[in-house]
Tab-separated table of C-alpha atoms and ligand atoms in Angstrom:
chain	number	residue	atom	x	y	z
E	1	UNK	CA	-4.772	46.372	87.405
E	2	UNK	CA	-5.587	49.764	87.309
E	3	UNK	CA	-6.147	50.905	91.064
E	4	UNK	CA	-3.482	48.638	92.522
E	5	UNK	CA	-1.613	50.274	95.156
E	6	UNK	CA	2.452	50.720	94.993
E	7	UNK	CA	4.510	48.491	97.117
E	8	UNK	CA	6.030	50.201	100.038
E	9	UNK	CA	9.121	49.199	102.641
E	10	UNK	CA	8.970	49.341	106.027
E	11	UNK	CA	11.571	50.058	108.580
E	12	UNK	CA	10.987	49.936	112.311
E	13	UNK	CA	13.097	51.922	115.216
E	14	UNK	CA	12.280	49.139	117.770
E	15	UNK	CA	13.350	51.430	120.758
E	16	UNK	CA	15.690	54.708	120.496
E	17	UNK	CA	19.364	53.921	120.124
E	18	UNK	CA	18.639	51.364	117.023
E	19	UNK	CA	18.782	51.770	113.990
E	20	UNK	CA	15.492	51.518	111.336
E	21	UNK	CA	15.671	47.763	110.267
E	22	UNK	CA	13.861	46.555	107.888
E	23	UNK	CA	10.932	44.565	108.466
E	24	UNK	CA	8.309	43.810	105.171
E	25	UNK	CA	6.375	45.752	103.270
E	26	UNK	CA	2.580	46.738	102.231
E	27	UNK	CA	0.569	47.931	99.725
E	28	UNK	CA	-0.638	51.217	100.196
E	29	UNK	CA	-2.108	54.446	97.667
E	30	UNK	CA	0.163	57.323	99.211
E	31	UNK	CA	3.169	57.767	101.831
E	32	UNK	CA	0.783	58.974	104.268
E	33	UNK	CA	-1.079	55.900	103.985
E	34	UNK	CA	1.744	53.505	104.297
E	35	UNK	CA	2.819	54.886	107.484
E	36	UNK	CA	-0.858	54.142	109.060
E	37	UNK	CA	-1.160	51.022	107.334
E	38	UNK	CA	2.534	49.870	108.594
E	39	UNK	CA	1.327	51.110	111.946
E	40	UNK	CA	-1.470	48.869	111.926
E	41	UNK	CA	0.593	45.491	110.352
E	42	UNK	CA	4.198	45.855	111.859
E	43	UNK	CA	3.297	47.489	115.219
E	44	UNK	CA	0.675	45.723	117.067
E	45	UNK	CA	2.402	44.757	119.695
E	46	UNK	CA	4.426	47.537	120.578
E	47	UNK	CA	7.604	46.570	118.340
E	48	UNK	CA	8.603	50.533	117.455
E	49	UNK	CA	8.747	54.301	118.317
E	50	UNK	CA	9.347	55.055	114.763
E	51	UNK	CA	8.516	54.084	111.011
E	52	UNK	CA	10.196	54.627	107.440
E	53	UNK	CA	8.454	54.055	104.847
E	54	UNK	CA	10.354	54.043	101.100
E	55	UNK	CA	8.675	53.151	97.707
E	56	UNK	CA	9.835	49.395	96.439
E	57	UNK	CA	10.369	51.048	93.406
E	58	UNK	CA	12.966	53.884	94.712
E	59	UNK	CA	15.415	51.143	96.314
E	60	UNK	CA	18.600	50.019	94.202
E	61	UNK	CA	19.861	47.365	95.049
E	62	UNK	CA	23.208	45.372	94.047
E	63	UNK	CA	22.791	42.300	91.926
E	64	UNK	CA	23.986	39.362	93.772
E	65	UNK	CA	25.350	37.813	90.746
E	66	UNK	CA	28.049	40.689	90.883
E	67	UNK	CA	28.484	40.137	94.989
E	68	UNK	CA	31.968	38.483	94.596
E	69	UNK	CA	33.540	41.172	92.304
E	70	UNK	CA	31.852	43.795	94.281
E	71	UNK	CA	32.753	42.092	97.810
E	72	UNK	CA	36.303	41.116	96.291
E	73	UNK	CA	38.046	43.358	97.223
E	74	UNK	CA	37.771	43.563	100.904
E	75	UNK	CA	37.934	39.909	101.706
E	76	UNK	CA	41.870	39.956	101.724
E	77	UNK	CA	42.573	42.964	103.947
E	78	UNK	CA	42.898	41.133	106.725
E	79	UNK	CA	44.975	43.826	108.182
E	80	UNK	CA	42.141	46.261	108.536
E	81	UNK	CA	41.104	43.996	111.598
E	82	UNK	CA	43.057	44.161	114.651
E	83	UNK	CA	43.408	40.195	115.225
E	84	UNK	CA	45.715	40.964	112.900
E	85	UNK	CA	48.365	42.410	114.630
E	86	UNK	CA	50.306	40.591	117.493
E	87	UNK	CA	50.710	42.822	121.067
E	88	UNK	CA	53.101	41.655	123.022
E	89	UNK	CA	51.587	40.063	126.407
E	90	UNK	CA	53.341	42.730	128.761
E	91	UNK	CA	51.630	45.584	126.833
E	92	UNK	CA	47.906	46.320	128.315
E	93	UNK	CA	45.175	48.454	127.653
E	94	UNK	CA	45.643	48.100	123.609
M	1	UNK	CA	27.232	30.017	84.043
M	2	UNK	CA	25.281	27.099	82.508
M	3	UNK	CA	22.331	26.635	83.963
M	4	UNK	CA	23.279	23.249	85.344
M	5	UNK	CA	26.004	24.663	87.144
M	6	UNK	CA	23.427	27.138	88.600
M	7	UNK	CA	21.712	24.538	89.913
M	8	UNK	CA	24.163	22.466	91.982
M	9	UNK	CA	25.530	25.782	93.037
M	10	UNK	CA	22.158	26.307	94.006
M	11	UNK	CA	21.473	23.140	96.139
M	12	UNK	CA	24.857	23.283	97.557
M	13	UNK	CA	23.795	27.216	99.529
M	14	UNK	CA	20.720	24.681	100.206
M	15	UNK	CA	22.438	21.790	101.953
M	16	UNK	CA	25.057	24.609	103.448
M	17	UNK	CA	21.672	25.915	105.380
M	18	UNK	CA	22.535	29.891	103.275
M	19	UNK	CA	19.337	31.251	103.140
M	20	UNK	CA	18.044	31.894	99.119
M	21	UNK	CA	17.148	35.429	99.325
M	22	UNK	CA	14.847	37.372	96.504
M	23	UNK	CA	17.262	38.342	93.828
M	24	UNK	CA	19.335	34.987	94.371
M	25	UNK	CA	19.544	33.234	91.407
M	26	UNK	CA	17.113	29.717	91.887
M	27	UNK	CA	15.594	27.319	89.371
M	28	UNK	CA	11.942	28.170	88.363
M	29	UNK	CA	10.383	25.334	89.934
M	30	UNK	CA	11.165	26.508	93.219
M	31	UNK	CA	10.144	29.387	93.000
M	32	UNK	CA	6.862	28.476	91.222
M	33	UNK	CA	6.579	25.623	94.321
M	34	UNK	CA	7.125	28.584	96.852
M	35	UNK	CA	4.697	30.880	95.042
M	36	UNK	CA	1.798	28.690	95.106
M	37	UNK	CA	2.647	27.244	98.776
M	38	UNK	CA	3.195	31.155	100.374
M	39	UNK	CA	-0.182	32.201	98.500
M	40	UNK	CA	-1.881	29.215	99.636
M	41	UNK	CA	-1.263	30.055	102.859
M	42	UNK	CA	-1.897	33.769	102.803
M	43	UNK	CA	-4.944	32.671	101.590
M	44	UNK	CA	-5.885	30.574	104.387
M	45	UNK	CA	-4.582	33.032	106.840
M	46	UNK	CA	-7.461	35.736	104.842
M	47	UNK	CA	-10.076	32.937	104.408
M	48	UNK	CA	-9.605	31.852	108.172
M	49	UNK	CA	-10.663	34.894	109.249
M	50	UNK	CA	-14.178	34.208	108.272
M	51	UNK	CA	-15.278	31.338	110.860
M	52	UNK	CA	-14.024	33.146	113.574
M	53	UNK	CA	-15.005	36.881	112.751
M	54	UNK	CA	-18.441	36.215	112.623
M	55	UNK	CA	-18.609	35.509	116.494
M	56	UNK	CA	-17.263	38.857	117.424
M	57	UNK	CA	-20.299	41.203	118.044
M	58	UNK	CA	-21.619	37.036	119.818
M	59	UNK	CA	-18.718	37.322	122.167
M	60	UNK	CA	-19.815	36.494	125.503
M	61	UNK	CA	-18.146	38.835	127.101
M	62	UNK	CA	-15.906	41.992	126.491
M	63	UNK	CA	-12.700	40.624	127.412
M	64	UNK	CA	-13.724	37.854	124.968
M	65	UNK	CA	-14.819	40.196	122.476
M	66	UNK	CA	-11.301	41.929	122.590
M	67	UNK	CA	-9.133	38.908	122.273
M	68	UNK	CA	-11.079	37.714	119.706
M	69	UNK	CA	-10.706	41.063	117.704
M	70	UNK	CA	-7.114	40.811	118.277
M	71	UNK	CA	-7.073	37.335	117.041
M	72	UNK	CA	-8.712	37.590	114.053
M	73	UNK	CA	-6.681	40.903	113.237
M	74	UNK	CA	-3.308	39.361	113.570
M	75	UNK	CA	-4.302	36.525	111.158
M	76	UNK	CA	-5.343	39.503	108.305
M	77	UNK	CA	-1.792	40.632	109.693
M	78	UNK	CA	-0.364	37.199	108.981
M	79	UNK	CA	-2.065	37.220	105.262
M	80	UNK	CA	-0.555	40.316	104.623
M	81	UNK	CA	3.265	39.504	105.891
M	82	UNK	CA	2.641	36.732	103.649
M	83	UNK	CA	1.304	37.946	100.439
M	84	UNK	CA	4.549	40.295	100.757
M	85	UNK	CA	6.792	37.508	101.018
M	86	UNK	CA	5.110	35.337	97.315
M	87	UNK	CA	5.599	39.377	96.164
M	88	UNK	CA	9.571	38.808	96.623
M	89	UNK	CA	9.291	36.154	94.379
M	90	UNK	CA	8.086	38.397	91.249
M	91	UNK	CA	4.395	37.501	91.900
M	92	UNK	CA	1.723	40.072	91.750
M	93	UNK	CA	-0.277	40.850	94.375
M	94	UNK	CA	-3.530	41.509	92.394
M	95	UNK	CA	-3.316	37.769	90.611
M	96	UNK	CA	-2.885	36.282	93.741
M	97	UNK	CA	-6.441	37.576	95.164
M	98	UNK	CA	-7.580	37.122	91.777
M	99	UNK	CA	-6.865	33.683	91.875
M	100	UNK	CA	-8.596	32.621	95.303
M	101	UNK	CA	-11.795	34.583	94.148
M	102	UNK	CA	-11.982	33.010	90.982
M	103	UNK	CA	-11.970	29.519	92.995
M	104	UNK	CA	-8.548	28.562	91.374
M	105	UNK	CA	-5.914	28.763	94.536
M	106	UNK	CA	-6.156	26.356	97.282
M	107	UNK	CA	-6.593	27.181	100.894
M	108	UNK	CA	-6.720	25.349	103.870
M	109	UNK	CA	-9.613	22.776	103.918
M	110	UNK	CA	-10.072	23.586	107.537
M	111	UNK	CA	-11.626	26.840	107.522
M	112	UNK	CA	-14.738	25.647	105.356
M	113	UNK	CA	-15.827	23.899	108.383
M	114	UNK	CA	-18.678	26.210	110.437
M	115	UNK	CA	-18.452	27.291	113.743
M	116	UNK	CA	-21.902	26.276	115.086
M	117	UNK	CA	-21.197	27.752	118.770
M	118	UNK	CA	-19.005	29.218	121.132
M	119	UNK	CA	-16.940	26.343	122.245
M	120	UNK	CA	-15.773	26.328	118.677
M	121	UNK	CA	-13.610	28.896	118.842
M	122	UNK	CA	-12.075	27.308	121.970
M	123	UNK	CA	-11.256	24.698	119.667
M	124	UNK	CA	-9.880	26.221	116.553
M	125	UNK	CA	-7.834	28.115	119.272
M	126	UNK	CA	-6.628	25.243	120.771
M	127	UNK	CA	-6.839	22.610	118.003
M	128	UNK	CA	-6.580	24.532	114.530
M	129	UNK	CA	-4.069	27.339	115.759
M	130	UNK	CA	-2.158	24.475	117.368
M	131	UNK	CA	-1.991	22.500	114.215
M	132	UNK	CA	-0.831	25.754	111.963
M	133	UNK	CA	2.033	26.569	114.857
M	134	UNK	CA	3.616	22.993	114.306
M	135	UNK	CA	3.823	23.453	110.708
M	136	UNK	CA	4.876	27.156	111.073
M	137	UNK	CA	7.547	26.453	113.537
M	138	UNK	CA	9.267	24.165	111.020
M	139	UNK	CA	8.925	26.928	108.653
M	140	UNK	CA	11.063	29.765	110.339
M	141	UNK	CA	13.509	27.411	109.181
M	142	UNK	CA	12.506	26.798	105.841
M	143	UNK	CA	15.322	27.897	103.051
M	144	UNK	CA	13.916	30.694	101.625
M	145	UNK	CA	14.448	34.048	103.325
M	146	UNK	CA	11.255	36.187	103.255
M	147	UNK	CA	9.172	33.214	103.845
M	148	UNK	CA	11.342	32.269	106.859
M	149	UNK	CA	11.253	35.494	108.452
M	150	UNK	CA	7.324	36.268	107.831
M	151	UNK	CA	6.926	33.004	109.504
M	152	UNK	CA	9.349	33.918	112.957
M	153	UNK	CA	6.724	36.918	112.894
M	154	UNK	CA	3.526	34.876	112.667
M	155	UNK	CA	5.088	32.486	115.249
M	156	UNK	CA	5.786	35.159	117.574
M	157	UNK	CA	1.899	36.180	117.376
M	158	UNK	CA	0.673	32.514	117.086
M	159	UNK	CA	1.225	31.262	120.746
M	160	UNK	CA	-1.795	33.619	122.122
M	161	UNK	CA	-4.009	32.095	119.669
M	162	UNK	CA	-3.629	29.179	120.941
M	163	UNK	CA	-3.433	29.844	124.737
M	164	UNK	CA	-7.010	31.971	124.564
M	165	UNK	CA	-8.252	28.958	122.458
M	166	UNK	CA	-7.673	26.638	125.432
M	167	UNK	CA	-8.623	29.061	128.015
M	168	UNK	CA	-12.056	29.063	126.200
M	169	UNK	CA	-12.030	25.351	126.329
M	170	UNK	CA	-10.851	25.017	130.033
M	171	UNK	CA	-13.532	27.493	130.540
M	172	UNK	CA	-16.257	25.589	129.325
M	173	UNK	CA	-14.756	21.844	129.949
M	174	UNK	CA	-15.029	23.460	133.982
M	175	UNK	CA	-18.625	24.786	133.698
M	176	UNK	CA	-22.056	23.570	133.499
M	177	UNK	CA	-22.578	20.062	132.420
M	178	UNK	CA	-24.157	21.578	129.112
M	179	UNK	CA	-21.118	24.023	128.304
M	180	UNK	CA	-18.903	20.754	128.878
M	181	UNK	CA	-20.838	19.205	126.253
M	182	UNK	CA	-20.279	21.356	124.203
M	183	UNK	CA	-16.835	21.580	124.638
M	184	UNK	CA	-17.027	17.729	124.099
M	185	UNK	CA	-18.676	18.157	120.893
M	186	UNK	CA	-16.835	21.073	119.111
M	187	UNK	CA	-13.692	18.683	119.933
M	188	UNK	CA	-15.714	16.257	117.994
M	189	UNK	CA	-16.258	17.927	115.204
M	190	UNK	CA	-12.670	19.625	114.973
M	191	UNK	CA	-10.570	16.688	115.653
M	192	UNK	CA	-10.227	15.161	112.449
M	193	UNK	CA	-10.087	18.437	110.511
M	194	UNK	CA	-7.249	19.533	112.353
M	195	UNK	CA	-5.208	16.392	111.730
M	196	UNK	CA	-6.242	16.461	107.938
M	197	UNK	CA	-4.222	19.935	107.951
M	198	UNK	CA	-0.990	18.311	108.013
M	199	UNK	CA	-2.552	17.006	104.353
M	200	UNK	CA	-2.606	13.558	102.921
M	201	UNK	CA	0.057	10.568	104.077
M	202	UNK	CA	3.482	10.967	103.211
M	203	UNK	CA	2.732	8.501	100.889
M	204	UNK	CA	0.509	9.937	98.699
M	205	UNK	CA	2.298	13.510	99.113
M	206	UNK	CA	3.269	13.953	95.034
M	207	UNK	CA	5.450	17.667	96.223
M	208	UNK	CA	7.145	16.848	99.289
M	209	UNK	CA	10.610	14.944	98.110
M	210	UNK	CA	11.652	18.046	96.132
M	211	UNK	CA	10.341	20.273	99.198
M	212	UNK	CA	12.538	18.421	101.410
M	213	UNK	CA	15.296	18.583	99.074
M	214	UNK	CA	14.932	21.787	98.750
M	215	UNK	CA	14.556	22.376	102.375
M	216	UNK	CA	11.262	24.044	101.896
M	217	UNK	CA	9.818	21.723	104.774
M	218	UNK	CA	12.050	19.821	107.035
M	219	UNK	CA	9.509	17.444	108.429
M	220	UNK	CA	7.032	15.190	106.424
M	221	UNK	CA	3.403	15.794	106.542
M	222	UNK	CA	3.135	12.532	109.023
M	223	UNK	CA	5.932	13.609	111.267
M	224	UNK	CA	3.679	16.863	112.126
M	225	UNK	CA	0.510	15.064	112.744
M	226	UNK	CA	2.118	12.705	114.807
M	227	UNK	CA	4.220	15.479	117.122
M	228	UNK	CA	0.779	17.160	117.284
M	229	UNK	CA	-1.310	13.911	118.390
M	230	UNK	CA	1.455	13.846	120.915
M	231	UNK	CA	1.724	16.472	122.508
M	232	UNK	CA	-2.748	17.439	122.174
M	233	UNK	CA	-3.800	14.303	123.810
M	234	UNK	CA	-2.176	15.181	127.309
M	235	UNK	CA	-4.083	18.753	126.985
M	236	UNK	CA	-7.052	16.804	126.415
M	237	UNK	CA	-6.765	15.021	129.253
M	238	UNK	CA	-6.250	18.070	131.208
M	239	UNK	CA	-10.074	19.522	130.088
M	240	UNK	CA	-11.246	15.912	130.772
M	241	UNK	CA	-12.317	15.411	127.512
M	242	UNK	CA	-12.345	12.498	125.177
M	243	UNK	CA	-10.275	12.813	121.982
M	244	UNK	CA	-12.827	10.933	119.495
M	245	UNK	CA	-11.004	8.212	118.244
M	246	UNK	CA	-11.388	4.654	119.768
M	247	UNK	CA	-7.970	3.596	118.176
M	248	UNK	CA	-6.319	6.509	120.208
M	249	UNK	CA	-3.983	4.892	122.185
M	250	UNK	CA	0.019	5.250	124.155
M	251	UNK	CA	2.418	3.079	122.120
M	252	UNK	CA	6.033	2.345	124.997
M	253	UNK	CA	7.309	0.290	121.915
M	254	UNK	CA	7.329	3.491	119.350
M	255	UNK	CA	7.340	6.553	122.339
M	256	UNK	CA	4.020	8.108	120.475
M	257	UNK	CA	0.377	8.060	120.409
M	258	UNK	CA	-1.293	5.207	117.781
M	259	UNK	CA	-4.489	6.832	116.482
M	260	UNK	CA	-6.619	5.830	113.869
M	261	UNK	CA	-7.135	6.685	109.856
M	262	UNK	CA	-8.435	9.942	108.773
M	263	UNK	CA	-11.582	9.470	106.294
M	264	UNK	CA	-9.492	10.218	103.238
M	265	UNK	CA	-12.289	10.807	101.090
M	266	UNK	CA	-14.086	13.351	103.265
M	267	UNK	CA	-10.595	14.890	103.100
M	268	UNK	CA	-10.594	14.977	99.451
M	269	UNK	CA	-13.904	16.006	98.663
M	270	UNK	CA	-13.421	19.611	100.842
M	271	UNK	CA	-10.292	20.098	98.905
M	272	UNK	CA	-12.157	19.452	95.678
M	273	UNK	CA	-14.533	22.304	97.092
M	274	UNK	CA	-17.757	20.452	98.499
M	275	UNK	CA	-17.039	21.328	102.318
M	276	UNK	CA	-19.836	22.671	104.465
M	277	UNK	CA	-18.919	26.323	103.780
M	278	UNK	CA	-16.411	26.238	100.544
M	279	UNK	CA	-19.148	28.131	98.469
M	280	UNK	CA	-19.942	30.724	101.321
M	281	UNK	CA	-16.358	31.408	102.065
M	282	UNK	CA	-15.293	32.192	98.509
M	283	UNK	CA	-19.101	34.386	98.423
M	284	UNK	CA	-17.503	36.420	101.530
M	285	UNK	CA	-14.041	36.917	99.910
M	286	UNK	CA	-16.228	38.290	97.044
M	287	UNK	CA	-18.175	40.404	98.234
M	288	UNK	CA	-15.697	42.106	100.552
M	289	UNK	CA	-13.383	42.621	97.439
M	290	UNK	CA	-15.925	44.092	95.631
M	291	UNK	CA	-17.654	46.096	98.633
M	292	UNK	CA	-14.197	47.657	99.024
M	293	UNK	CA	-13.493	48.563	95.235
M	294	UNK	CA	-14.729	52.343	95.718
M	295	UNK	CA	-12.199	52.736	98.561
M	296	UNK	CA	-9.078	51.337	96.452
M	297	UNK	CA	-10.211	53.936	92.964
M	298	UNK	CA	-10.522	56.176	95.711
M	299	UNK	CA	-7.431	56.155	97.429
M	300	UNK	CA	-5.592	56.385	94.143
M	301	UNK	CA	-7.263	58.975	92.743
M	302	UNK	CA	-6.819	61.131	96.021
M	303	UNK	CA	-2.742	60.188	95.804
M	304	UNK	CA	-2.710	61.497	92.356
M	305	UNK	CA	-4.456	64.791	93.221
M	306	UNK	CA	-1.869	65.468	95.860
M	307	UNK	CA	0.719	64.423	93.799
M	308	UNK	CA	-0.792	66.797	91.720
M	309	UNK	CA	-1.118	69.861	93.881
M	310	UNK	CA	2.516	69.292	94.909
M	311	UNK	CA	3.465	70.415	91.735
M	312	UNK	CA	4.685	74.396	91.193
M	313	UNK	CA	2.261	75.871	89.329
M	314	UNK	CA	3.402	76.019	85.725
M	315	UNK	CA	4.698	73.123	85.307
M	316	UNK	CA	0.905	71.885	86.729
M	317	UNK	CA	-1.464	73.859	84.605
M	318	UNK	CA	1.320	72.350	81.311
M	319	UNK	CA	0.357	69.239	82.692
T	401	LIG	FE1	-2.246	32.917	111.481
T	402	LIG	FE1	-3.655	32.081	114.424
């Protein structure tokens, strides 16, 4: 269809000190209009103090059938977490 | 991978309770199955907004008026949520709607019952709203992602429905002997329609192995109506009012309410589209998509002049 509006993203700061999380998305014509619209749908009830909105067609996103090559290589390193590493009982504060 | 390894790896992420999320890989049926259900029921959320938002400027009061505003916003809210979630699943928006208006998508037989007075939006409130949260709460937990989490939203929003609902009812149940009435006879009238939502006996249900396979729904269609009949009656009893169904009646032996058969072929013959209001609902939908046409051409065309003007200004007039 000819007139359909693009699909936008929406990301909410529920309060300040969080991060934007994602939480749907809408149809609107511009940016401007997104922002209002995701007002309206994602915000009725006080959920945020701030709003990103990013065209559906601007994300890029990996392709899950690639997740285990591209997740691969972290899932040994178990050293990189520090349950790894034994302290000694007598030694505090670490 | 072959295809039939897809699949069990599929139904194993299934049975392991991993959420399938958009670009997961799944087998076309359920996504087709999960197309038509979400649609169907942003449909209904759009379509239910009809019965009910032609008693706002008939509130009888502001406070009333308010709520009800409120209401009927959050289920264009829940349509939308929804519509975004069947869009996940490669759908397009624009077929979707085009489908309902053209009378080929289902939508829930409930809302092509009128509301003939006041007390009946006490009891789509109470009754209609409470029917839609049992099903929705089973569905936050349903297996695919977007759908899940649009439904956690609706929930969220659902419970007022339902509480202003029954304060209408309590309302009138407590009033003058003619506003009890009518409290008495809107539950009448919506007490069978709201158990016919849960939709026809497990029995008879052609979809709902594969959508409990595929952990789509967790709980049959006669589980619901039952854990609704149970827990309704006591509210009922509360407005001291009479469910209308002689065969109602407190079963020690099972721990649940016995109630009697639904008229199965009234049942059918809304869904087959000869309700009270099927034809005026689908006239409504109509008319407000095509009252609202101008506004969508406009709205693009103004994003495409500013997109436009942001241009420098050779690179504009080469365009
Ligand atoms: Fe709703
Ligand atoms: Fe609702």
């Amino acid at each position: 269809m000819k007139n359909e509006w693009p699909l936008w993203e929406v990301f909410i700061r529920s309060k300040s000190g969080l991060s934007h999380k994602h939480v749907g998305s809408l149809h609107a014509s511009d940016a401007e209009m997104a922002v209002e619209n995701a007002r309206d749908l994602y915000t009725r009830r006080n959920e945020g103090v701030s709003i990103w909105v990013v065209a559906s067609k601007d994300i890029t996103a990996s392709d899950p059938d690639d997740s285990d090559p591209l997740f691969e290589p972290a899932k040994d390193k178990i050293y990189r977490h520090p349950t790894f590493y034994e302290v000694p009982n007598e030694v505090t504060h670490m | 991978m072959t295809s039939l390894n897809l699949e069990a790896l599929f139904q194993s992420k299934i049975d392991e309770e991993i959420k399938i999320e958009p670009k997961d890989w799944m087998p076309d049926a359920y996504r087709k199955t999960l197309i038509r259900q979400i649609s169907q029921h942003a449909h209904s959320e759009i379509v239910g907004m009809l019965p009910e938002g032609n008693w706002i400027t008939r509130a009888p009061s502001l406070r009333r008026k308010l709520i009800l505003l409120a209401k009927v916003q959050d289920e264009a809210g829940h349509g939308l949520y929804l519509y975004s979630a069947a869009e996940t699943l490669g759908a397009n928006r624009d077929d979707l709607v085009q489908q309902l208006l053209a009378g080929k998508a289902k939508y829930s037989s409930i809302f092509n019952y009128p509301t003939l007075n006041w007390a009946d939006l006490g009891a789509i409130g109470w009754l209609v709203d409470g029917a839609a949260i049992m099903n929705q709460v089973m569905l936050t937990r349903t297996s695919y992602g977007p759908y899940a989490r649009a439904m956690v939203r609706i929930c969220k929003e659902e419970s007022f429905h339902q509480r202003q609902g029954y304060e209408i009812m309590i309302a009138m149940a407590n009033g003058s002997p003619e506003q009890k009435a009518m409290a008495q006879d809107s539950l009448n009238r919506w007490w069978w329609p709201s158990l016919m939502m849960f939709g026809p006996h497990d029995s008879e249900s052609t979809h709902s192995d594969q959508a409990m396979k595929w952990k789509i729904k967790r709980k049959s269609n006669d589980e619901l109506r039952q854990q609704f009949v149970d827990v309704t009656v006591p509210q009922a009893e509360y407005l001291g009012l009479t469910i209308p169904d002689t065969k109602l009646r407190w079963n020690e032996a099972r721990g649940h309410y016995d109630f009697g058969e639904i008229d199965w072929e009234e049942f059918w013959s809304v869904v087959k589209g000869n309700g009270p209001c099927n034809k005026q609902r689908l006239k409504a939908r109509i008319k407000a998509y095509e009252d609202g046409a101008w506004v969508r051409e406009a709205a693009v065309a103004h994003a495409a002049k500013k997109e436009q003007d942001k241009l420098p200004e050779s690179s504009a007039k080469a365009a």
